[in-house]
Coordinates of N, CA and C in Angstrom, one line a residue:
Chain A
M1 N 26.6 24.4 4.2 CA 25.6 24.0 3.5 C 24.8 24.9 2.7
A2 N 25.4 26.4 2.8 CA 25.0 27.3 1.8 C 25.5 26.5 0.2
Q3 N 26.7 26.4 0.4 CA 27.5 25.9 -0.9 C 26.8 24.6 -1.4
L4 N 26.7 23.7 -0.6 CA 25.7 22.3 -1.2 C 24.4 22.8 -1.5
S5 N 24.0 23.6 -1.2 CA 22.2 24.2 -1.5 C 22.4 24.7 -2.9
K6 N 23.5 25.2 -3.4 CA 23.7 25.8 -4.9 C 24.0 24.6 -5.7
K7 N 24.2 23.4 -5.1 CA 24.5 22.3 -6.2 C 23.4 22.0 -6.9
K8 N 23.5 21.5 -8.1 CA 22.3 20.9 -9.0 C 22.5 19.5 -8.9
C9 N 21.2 18.8 -8.9 CA 21.1 17.1 -8.9 C 21.9 16.8 -10.1
E10 N 22.6 15.8 -9.8 CA 22.9 14.8 -11.2 C 22.0 13.9 -11.6
A11 N 22.1 13.5 -12.9 CA 21.1 12.9 -13.4 C 21.2 11.4 -12.8
C12 N 20.3 10.9 -12.2 CA 20.4 9.7 -11.6 C 19.9 8.3 -12.1
H13 N 20.6 7.2 -12.2 CA 19.9 6.1 -12.8 C 20.2 4.8 -11.9
V14 N 19.4 4.0 -12.2 CA 19.7 2.6 -11.5 C 21.3 2.3 -11.5
G15 N 21.8 2.0 -10.4 CA 23.1 1.6 -10.2 C 24.1 2.6 -10.0
A16 N 23.6 3.9 -9.8 CA 24.3 5.2 -9.5 C 25.0 4.9 -8.1
S17 N 26.1 5.6 -8.0 CA 26.5 5.3 -6.7 C 25.9 6.0 -5.3
R18 N 25.7 4.9 -4.2 CA 24.9 5.5 -3.1 C 26.5 6.4 -2.4
V19 N 26.1 7.4 -1.5 CA 27.1 8.0 -0.7 C 27.6 6.8 0.3
S20 N 28.7 6.8 0.4 CA 29.5 6.0 1.5 C 29.3 6.4 2.8
E21 N 29.6 5.5 3.7 CA 29.5 6.2 5.2 C 30.4 7.2 5.6
E22 N 31.8 7.2 5.0 CA 32.5 8.3 5.1 C 32.0 9.7 4.6
E23 N 31.4 9.5 3.5 CA 31.0 11.0 3.0 C 29.6 11.2 3.6
I24 N 28.9 10.5 4.2 CA 27.7 10.9 5.0 C 28.5 11.4 6.4
S25 N 29.5 10.9 7.0 CA 29.8 11.6 8.1 C 30.3 12.9 8.0
Q26 N 30.7 13.3 6.8 CA 31.5 14.6 6.2 C 30.1 15.6 5.7
L27 N 29.1 15.0 5.4 CA 27.9 15.8 4.8 C 26.8 16.0 6.0
M28 N 26.8 15.0 7.1 CA 25.8 15.5 8.0 C 26.0 16.8 8.9
P29 N 27.4 17.0 9.3 CA 27.6 18.4 9.9 C 26.9 19.6 9.0
L30 N 26.8 19.6 7.8 CA 26.4 20.7 6.9 C 24.7 20.7 7.2
L31 N 24.2 19.8 7.8 CA 22.6 19.7 7.7 C 22.1 19.5 9.1
P32 N 22.1 20.8 9.9 CA 21.9 20.5 11.4 C 20.4 20.1 11.4
E33 N 20.4 19.2 12.4 CA 18.9 18.7 12.6 C 18.5 17.7 11.7
W34 N 18.9 17.4 10.8 CA 18.8 16.3 9.7 C 19.3 15.3 10.4
K35 N 18.3 13.8 10.2 CA 18.8 12.8 10.9 C 18.5 11.7 9.5
I36 N 19.5 10.7 10.0 CA 19.6 9.8 8.9 C 18.7 8.5 9.5
I37 N 17.4 8.2 9.0 CA 16.5 7.0 9.5 C 16.8 5.8 8.4
E38 N 16.2 4.4 8.9 CA 16.3 3.5 7.9 C 14.7 3.0 8.0
S39 N 14.0 3.1 6.6 CA 12.9 2.4 6.8 C 12.7 1.4 5.5
N40 N 12.2 0.4 5.8 CA 12.2 -0.9 4.8 C 13.6 -1.2 4.3
G41 N 14.4 -1.0 5.2 CA 15.9 -1.2 4.7 C 16.6 -0.2 3.9
I42 N 15.8 1.1 3.9 CA 16.4 2.1 3.0 C 16.8 3.1 3.9
K43 N 18.1 3.7 3.9 CA 18.4 4.9 4.5 C 18.0 5.8 3.8
K44 N 17.5 7.1 4.6 CA 16.7 8.1 4.1 C 17.0 9.4 5.3
L45 N 17.1 10.6 4.5 CA 17.2 11.6 5.1 C 16.1 12.5 5.6
K46 N 15.9 12.8 7.1 CA 14.5 13.3 7.5 C 14.6 14.3 8.4
K47 N 14.0 15.4 8.3 CA 13.9 16.5 9.3 C 12.3 17.0 9.2
S48 N 12.0 17.5 10.7 CA 10.6 17.9 10.5 C 10.7 19.4 11.3
Y49 N 9.8 20.4 10.4 CA 9.9 21.6 10.8 C 8.8 22.1 11.2
N50 N 8.6 23.0 12.3 CA 7.4 23.6 12.9 C 6.9 25.0 12.3
F51 N 5.7 25.0 12.6 CA 5.0 26.1 11.9 C 3.8 26.5 12.7
K52 N 3.5 27.9 12.8 CA 2.2 28.0 13.5 C 1.1 27.7 13.4
D53 N 0.8 27.1 12.0 CA -0.5 26.6 11.9 C -0.5 25.8 10.7
F54 N -1.9 25.4 10.2 CA -1.8 24.5 9.0 C -1.2 25.2 7.6
K55 N -1.8 26.6 7.5 CA -1.5 27.3 6.5 C -0.1 27.6 6.1
E56 N 0.6 27.7 7.0 CA 2.1 27.9 6.9 C 2.6 26.7 6.6
A57 N 2.3 25.5 7.2 CA 2.8 24.2 7.2 C 2.6 24.1 5.5
L58 N 1.5 24.1 5.0 CA 1.2 23.6 3.5 C 2.0 24.9 2.7
E59 N 2.1 26.1 3.2 CA 3.0 27.0 2.1 C 4.3 26.2 2.2
F60 N 5.0 25.9 3.4 CA 6.4 25.4 3.1 C 6.3 23.8 2.4
T61 N 5.3 22.9 2.5 CA 5.1 22.1 1.5 C 5.3 22.4 0.1
N62 N 4.5 23.3 -0.3 CA 4.6 23.8 -1.7 C 5.8 24.3 -2.0
K63 N 6.6 25.1 -1.0 CA 8.2 25.6 -1.5 C 9.0 24.4 -1.8
V64 N 8.8 23.4 -0.8 CA 9.6 22.1 -1.2 C 9.1 21.6 -2.7
G65 N 7.9 21.4 -2.7 CA 7.4 20.9 -3.8 C 8.1 21.6 -5.0
A66 N 8.0 23.0 -5.1 CA 8.4 23.9 -6.2 C 10.0 23.4 -6.3
V67 N 10.9 23.3 -5.4 CA 12.3 23.2 -5.7 C 12.3 21.5 -6.2
S68 N 11.7 20.7 -5.8 CA 12.0 19.3 -6.3 C 11.3 19.3 -7.6
E69 N 10.5 20.0 -8.0 CA 10.2 20.2 -9.5 C 11.3 20.5 -10.4
E70 N 12.0 21.6 -9.7 CA 12.9 22.2 -10.5 C 14.1 21.3 -10.9
E71 N 14.3 20.5 -9.7 CA 15.5 19.5 -9.6 C 15.2 18.1 -10.2
N72 N 13.7 18.0 -10.5 CA 13.4 16.6 -10.8 C 13.7 15.5 -9.9
H73 N 13.7 15.7 -8.4 CA 13.9 15.0 -7.4 C 13.0 15.0 -6.4
H74 N 12.3 14.0 -6.0 CA 11.1 14.3 -5.3 C 10.9 13.5 -3.9
P75 N 11.1 14.4 -2.6 CA 10.8 14.0 -1.3 C 9.4 13.2 -1.1
S76 N 9.3 12.8 0.1 CA 8.1 12.5 0.7 C 7.8 13.6 1.5
I77 N 6.7 14.2 1.5 CA 6.4 15.4 2.5 C 5.1 15.2 3.5
L78 N 5.3 15.1 4.7 CA 4.1 15.0 5.8 C 3.8 16.3 6.1
T79 N 2.5 16.6 5.7 CA 1.9 18.2 6.3 C 1.0 17.8 7.2
E80 N 1.2 18.3 8.4 CA 0.3 18.4 9.4 C -0.2 19.9 10.3
W81 N -1.0 20.0 10.8 CA -1.4 21.1 11.4 C 0.0 21.6 12.1
G82 N 0.7 22.6 12.0 CA 1.7 23.1 12.7 C 3.2 22.4 12.2
S83 N 3.3 21.4 11.6 CA 4.6 20.9 10.8 C 4.7 20.3 9.9
V84 N 5.7 20.1 9.2 CA 6.2 19.4 7.9 C 7.3 18.6 8.1
T85 N 7.0 17.4 7.8 CA 8.4 16.5 7.6 C 8.8 16.1 6.5
V86 N 9.9 16.3 6.0 CA 10.4 16.2 4.6 C 11.6 15.0 4.6
T87 N 11.3 14.0 3.9 CA 12.1 12.7 4.0 C 12.7 12.7 2.4
W88 N 14.0 12.7 2.3 CA 14.6 12.5 1.1 C 15.1 11.1 1.1
W89 N 15.2 10.4 -0.2 CA 16.0 9.2 -0.4 C 16.0 9.0 -1.8
T90 N 16.7 8.3 -2.6 CA 16.8 8.1 -4.1 C 16.2 6.6 -4.6
H91 N 15.0 6.9 -5.0 CA 14.1 5.5 -5.2 C 15.0 4.6 -6.2
K92 N 15.5 5.2 -7.2 CA 16.1 4.5 -8.3 C 17.2 3.5 -7.5
I93 N 17.9 3.9 -6.7 CA 18.9 3.0 -6.0 C 18.7 2.4 -4.7
K94 N 17.4 2.9 -4.3 CA 17.0 2.5 -2.9 C 18.0 2.8 -1.8
A95 N 18.6 4.0 -1.8 CA 19.9 4.5 -0.8 C 19.6 6.1 -0.8
L96 N 20.7 6.6 -0.2 CA 21.1 7.9 -0.2 C 22.1 8.0 -1.4
H97 N 21.9 9.4 -2.1 CA 22.8 9.6 -3.1 C 23.2 11.0 -2.8
I98 N 24.4 11.6 -3.4 CA 24.5 13.1 -3.2 C 23.2 14.1 -3.3
N99 N 22.5 13.6 -4.5 CA 21.4 14.4 -4.7 C 20.5 14.8 -3.4
D100 N 20.2 13.8 -2.6 CA 19.6 13.7 -1.6 C 20.0 15.0 -0.4
F101 N 21.5 15.0 -0.4 CA 22.0 15.9 0.6 C 21.9 17.2 -0.1
I102 N 21.9 17.2 -1.5 CA 22.0 18.8 -1.9 C 20.4 19.1 -1.8
M103 N 19.5 18.2 -1.9 CA 18.1 18.6 -1.7 C 17.9 19.1 -0.2
A104 N 18.3 18.3 0.6 CA 18.2 18.6 2.1 C 18.9 20.0 2.3
A105 N 19.8 20.4 1.6 CA 20.3 21.6 1.9 C 19.5 22.8 1.2
K106 N 19.0 22.6 0.1 CA 18.0 23.1 -0.7 C 16.6 23.5 0.3
T107 N 16.3 22.4 0.8 CA 15.3 22.6 1.5 C 15.4 23.5 3.0
E108 N 16.6 23.4 3.5 CA 16.9 24.4 4.5 C 16.8 25.9 4.1
M109 N 17.2 26.2 2.7 CA 17.1 27.5 2.4 C 15.9 27.9 2.3
L110 N 14.7 27.2 2.4 CA 13.4 27.5 2.1 C 12.7 28.3 3.4
V111 N 13.6 27.8 4.5 CA 12.8 28.0 5.8 C 12.8 29.8 5.9
Chain B
M1 N -22.8 8.7 0.4 CA -21.2 9.6 0.6 C -21.4 11.1 0.2
A2 N -22.2 11.1 -0.9 CA -22.4 12.6 -1.4 C -23.4 13.3 -0.1
Q3 N -24.3 12.8 0.3 CA -25.0 13.3 1.5 C -23.9 13.8 2.7
L4 N -23.1 12.8 2.9 CA -22.2 12.8 4.1 C -21.0 13.9 3.8
S5 N -20.6 14.2 2.6 CA -19.7 15.1 2.2 C -20.4 16.4 2.1
K6 N -21.7 16.6 2.2 CA -22.5 17.9 2.3 C -22.5 18.6 3.8
K7 N -22.2 17.3 4.8 CA -22.4 18.0 6.0 C -21.0 19.1 6.4
K8 N -21.5 19.7 7.6 CA -20.6 20.7 8.2 C -19.7 20.0 9.3
C9 N -18.6 20.3 9.6 CA -17.9 19.9 10.9 C -18.6 20.6 12.2
E10 N -18.7 19.8 13.0 CA -19.4 20.4 14.4 C -18.0 20.8 14.7
A11 N -18.5 21.9 15.8 CA -17.5 22.4 16.7 C -17.1 21.1 17.6
C12 N -15.8 21.1 17.6 CA -15.4 20.0 18.5 C -14.4 20.4 19.7
H13 N -14.5 19.7 20.7 CA -14.0 19.9 21.8 C -13.4 18.9 22.8
V14 N -12.7 18.8 23.8 CA -12.0 18.1 24.5 C -13.2 17.4 25.1
G15 N -13.4 15.9 25.1 CA -14.5 15.3 25.9 C -15.8 15.1 24.9
A16 N -15.4 15.5 23.6 CA -16.7 15.3 22.6 C -16.7 13.8 22.3
S17 N -17.9 13.3 21.9 CA -18.1 11.9 22.0 C -17.4 11.2 20.8
R18 N -17.0 10.3 20.7 CA -16.2 9.4 19.7 C -17.2 8.9 18.9
V19 N -16.9 8.5 17.7 CA -18.2 7.6 17.1 C -18.0 6.1 17.8
S20 N -19.0 5.5 17.7 CA -19.2 4.1 18.3 C -18.8 3.2 17.5
E21 N -18.6 1.9 17.7 CA -18.2 0.9 16.8 C -19.5 0.5 15.8
E22 N -20.7 0.5 16.2 CA -22.0 0.6 15.6 C -22.0 1.7 14.5
E23 N -21.5 3.0 14.8 CA -21.8 3.9 14.0 C -20.5 3.7 13.0
I24 N -19.4 3.5 13.2 CA -18.3 3.2 12.3 C -18.8 2.2 11.1
S25 N -19.7 1.0 11.9 CA -19.9 0.0 10.7 C -20.8 0.5 9.8
Q26 N -21.6 1.7 10.3 CA -22.7 2.1 9.2 C -22.1 3.1 8.3
L27 N -21.1 3.9 8.8 CA -20.4 4.8 8.0 C -19.3 4.3 7.1
M28 N -18.7 3.2 7.3 CA -17.6 2.7 6.4 C -18.3 2.4 5.0
P29 N -19.3 1.7 4.9 CA -19.7 1.6 3.5 C -20.0 2.6 2.6
L30 N -20.0 4.0 3.6 CA -20.2 5.2 2.7 C -18.8 5.7 2.1
L31 N -17.8 5.0 2.4 CA -16.4 5.4 2.1 C -15.4 4.4 1.6
P32 N -15.7 4.3 0.3 CA -15.2 2.8 -0.3 C -13.6 3.1 -0.3
E33 N -12.9 2.3 0.0 CA -11.4 2.0 0.1 C -10.8 2.8 1.4
W34 N -11.6 3.6 2.1 CA -11.1 4.2 3.3 C -10.8 3.0 4.2
K35 N -9.6 3.2 5.0 CA -9.3 2.0 6.3 C -9.3 2.6 7.5
I36 N -9.9 2.1 8.4 CA -9.5 2.3 9.9 C -8.1 1.8 10.3
I37 N -7.3 2.8 10.7 CA -6.0 2.0 11.1 C -5.9 2.4 12.7
E38 N -4.9 1.9 13.1 CA -4.6 2.5 14.8 C -3.1 2.8 14.7
S39 N -2.8 3.9 15.3 CA -1.6 4.2 15.3 C -1.6 5.3 16.9
N40 N -0.4 4.9 17.5 CA -0.2 5.3 18.8 C -1.5 5.1 19.7
G41 N -2.2 4.0 19.6 CA -3.4 3.8 20.0 C -4.7 4.4 19.8
I42 N -4.7 5.3 18.7 CA -5.7 6.1 18.2 C -6.1 5.6 16.8
K43 N -7.6 5.4 16.8 CA -8.1 5.1 15.5 C -8.0 6.2 14.4
K44 N -8.0 5.9 13.3 CA -8.0 7.2 12.2 C -8.3 6.5 11.0
L45 N -8.9 7.4 10.1 CA -9.3 6.9 8.8 C -8.0 7.4 7.9
K46 N -7.9 6.4 6.9 CA -6.9 6.6 6.0 C -7.1 6.1 4.6
K47 N -6.7 7.0 3.6 CA -7.0 6.4 2.4 C -5.5 6.8 1.5
S48 N -4.9 6.2 0.5 CA -4.2 6.5 -0.5 C -4.8 6.9 -1.9
Y49 N -4.3 7.9 -2.4 CA -4.9 8.5 -4.0 C -3.5 8.3 -4.7
N50 N -3.6 7.5 -6.0 CA -2.6 7.5 -6.9 C -2.8 9.0 -8.1
F51 N -1.7 9.3 -8.3 CA -1.6 10.4 -9.4 C -0.4 10.0 -10.4
K52 N -0.6 10.9 -11.4 CA 0.5 10.8 -12.6 C 1.9 10.9 -12.1
D53 N 1.9 12.0 -11.4 CA 3.2 12.6 -11.1 C 3.3 13.2 -9.8
F54 N 4.3 14.0 -9.5 CA 4.4 14.8 -8.2 C 3.5 15.7 -8.3
K55 N 3.5 16.6 -9.6 CA 2.6 17.7 -9.5 C 1.1 17.7 -9.3
E56 N 0.9 16.5 -10.1 CA -0.8 16.0 -9.7 C -0.8 15.8 -8.1
A57 N 0.0 15.2 -7.8 CA -0.1 14.9 -6.1 C -0.3 16.1 -5.5
L58 N 0.7 16.7 -5.6 CA 0.5 18.2 -5.0 C -0.5 19.1 -5.1
E59 N -1.2 18.9 -6.2 CA -2.4 19.6 -6.8 C -3.5 19.1 -5.6
F60 N -3.6 17.8 -5.5 CA -4.6 17.3 -4.7 C -4.4 17.6 -3.3
T61 N -3.1 17.6 -2.7 CA -2.6 18.0 -1.5 C -3.3 19.4 -1.0
N62 N -3.1 20.4 -2.0 CA -3.7 21.6 -1.9 C -5.3 21.5 -1.8
K63 N -5.7 20.9 -2.6 CA -7.2 20.8 -2.5 C -7.9 20.4 -1.3
V64 N -7.4 19.4 -0.6 CA -7.4 18.8 0.6 C -7.2 19.8 1.8
G65 N -6.1 20.6 1.7 CA -5.9 21.8 2.5 C -6.8 22.7 2.4
A66 N -7.2 23.0 1.3 CA -8.1 24.0 1.2 C -9.4 23.9 2.1
V67 N -9.9 22.3 1.7 CA -11.3 22.2 2.4 C -11.1 21.8 4.0
S68 N -9.7 21.7 4.4 CA -9.6 21.5 5.8 C -9.4 22.7 6.5
E69 N -9.1 23.9 5.7 CA -9.2 25.2 6.2 C -10.6 25.7 6.3
E70 N -11.3 25.4 5.3 CA -12.9 25.6 5.4 C -13.4 25.3 6.4
E71 N -13.3 24.2 7.0 CA -13.9 23.1 7.8 C -13.0 23.5 9.2
N72 N -11.9 24.0 9.2 CA -11.1 24.1 10.4 C -10.9 22.8 11.4
H73 N -10.7 21.8 10.3 CA -10.5 20.2 10.8 C -9.2 20.0 9.6
H74 N -8.1 19.5 10.3 CA -7.0 19.2 9.5 C -6.5 17.9 9.6
P75 N -6.0 17.0 8.6 CA -5.6 15.7 8.5 C -4.2 16.0 8.6
S76 N -3.6 14.6 8.5 CA -2.2 14.8 7.8 C -2.1 14.3 6.4
I77 N -1.2 14.7 5.7 CA -1.2 14.5 4.3 C 0.0 14.2 3.9
L78 N 0.3 12.8 3.3 CA 1.6 12.4 3.2 C 1.8 12.7 1.5
T79 N 2.5 13.4 0.9 CA 2.7 13.9 -0.5 C 3.9 13.0 -1.1
E80 N 3.9 12.3 -2.1 CA 4.9 11.6 -2.7 C 4.7 11.7 -4.2
W81 N 5.7 11.1 -4.8 CA 5.6 11.3 -6.4 C 4.7 10.4 -6.6
G82 N 3.4 10.6 -7.3 CA 2.2 9.7 -7.8 C 1.4 9.4 -7.0
S83 N 1.6 9.8 -5.6 CA 0.6 9.6 -4.5 C 0.5 10.2 -3.5
V84 N -1.0 10.5 -2.7 CA -1.1 11.2 -1.5 C -1.8 10.2 -0.8
T85 N -1.6 10.3 0.6 CA -2.0 9.6 1.6 C -2.6 10.7 2.8
V86 N -4.0 10.4 2.9 CA -4.9 11.4 3.7 C -5.2 10.7 4.9
T87 N -4.9 11.0 6.0 CA -5.2 10.5 7.5 C -5.8 11.4 8.4
W88 N -7.1 11.1 8.5 CA -8.3 11.8 9.3 C -8.4 11.4 10.8
W89 N -8.3 12.2 11.9 CA -8.7 11.8 13.1 C -9.0 13.2 14.0
T90 N -9.4 13.0 15.2 CA -9.7 14.1 15.9 C -8.9 14.3 17.2
H91 N -7.7 15.2 16.9 CA -6.6 15.3 18.0 C -7.3 15.5 19.6
K92 N -8.2 16.3 19.6 CA -8.7 16.7 20.7 C -9.4 15.6 21.6
I93 N -9.8 14.5 21.0 CA -10.2 13.6 21.7 C -9.5 12.2 21.3
K94 N -8.3 12.3 20.8 CA -7.6 11.2 20.5 C -8.3 9.8 19.8
A95 N -9.4 10.3 19.0 CA -10.3 9.4 18.4 C -10.8 9.7 17.0
L96 N -11.6 8.9 16.6 CA -12.4 9.3 15.5 C -13.7 9.9 15.8
H97 N -14.2 11.0 15.5 CA -15.4 11.9 15.7 C -16.0 12.0 14.3
I98 N -17.4 12.1 14.3 CA -18.0 12.2 13.0 C -17.5 13.1 12.0
N99 N -17.1 14.3 12.6 CA -16.2 15.3 11.6 C -15.1 14.2 10.8
D100 N -14.8 13.5 11.3 CA -13.4 12.8 10.4 C -14.3 12.0 9.2
F101 N -15.4 11.5 9.6 CA -16.1 10.8 8.3 C -16.6 12.0 7.3
I102 N -17.2 12.9 7.9 CA -17.6 13.9 6.9 C -16.4 14.3 6.2
M103 N -15.3 14.6 6.6 CA -14.0 15.2 6.1 C -13.5 14.2 5.0
A104 N -13.6 12.9 5.4 CA -13.4 11.8 4.4 C -14.1 11.9 3.1
A105 N -15.4 12.0 3.7 CA -16.3 12.1 2.2 C -16.1 13.3 1.6
K106 N -15.6 14.3 2.0 CA -15.3 15.5 1.3 C -14.1 15.3 0.8
T107 N -13.1 14.7 1.1 CA -11.9 14.2 0.5 C -12.2 13.7 -0.9
E108 N -13.1 12.6 -0.7 CA -13.6 11.8 -1.9 C -13.9 12.8 -3.0
M109 N -14.8 13.8 -2.7 CA -15.5 14.9 -3.6 C -14.4 15.4 -4.6
L110 N -13.2 15.5 -4.0 CA -12.1 16.2 -4.4 C -11.3 15.5 -5.5
V111 N -11.6 14.5 -5.8 CA -10.7 13.5 -6.8 C -11.4 13.8 -8.3

């Protein structure tokens, strides 16, 4: 995961290649507790993190926001009292791109 | 709405009274574009706000976070590129409390 987290997001465009099922099965063991979910027919990478209160949750949200601005790839972040749920997918291809796995690994490094 | 937004949250406890249907119908006109949704059997107050990018969305999330810390009543906040969705309800009573309407009005004042 540490190696994956050091990669930079590739420039992404409509028609960029989505990760294959084989790639997904190689990548998922690098991302403990991340799950593949499907929402509106789009595969997404999702994980919830627990914190002691709202303030700590919001601090984590801001860290995720900062790294997503650096890489110009943005997740949805659900901030609640004591938890943050981060969901990555690639809007332009409506699917999972290698960038999403890179960003999930970068998210892990923020905890 | 301005008047509602100036109210302070009451101390809330398990068994505190939920707002009645009649109160809801009086309060909703004060909160334009807010909707009552039901999720897991719990009525909640929800609104999405649009922004020009992720940075502005996250700034709004932080403003909502600050006011929720001041009042010690916290929403769920979904931050995405260009939008923030704020959902208020009262965990202790698993329903809507007057505090949620006060907080929705305070949220409106942050835009």
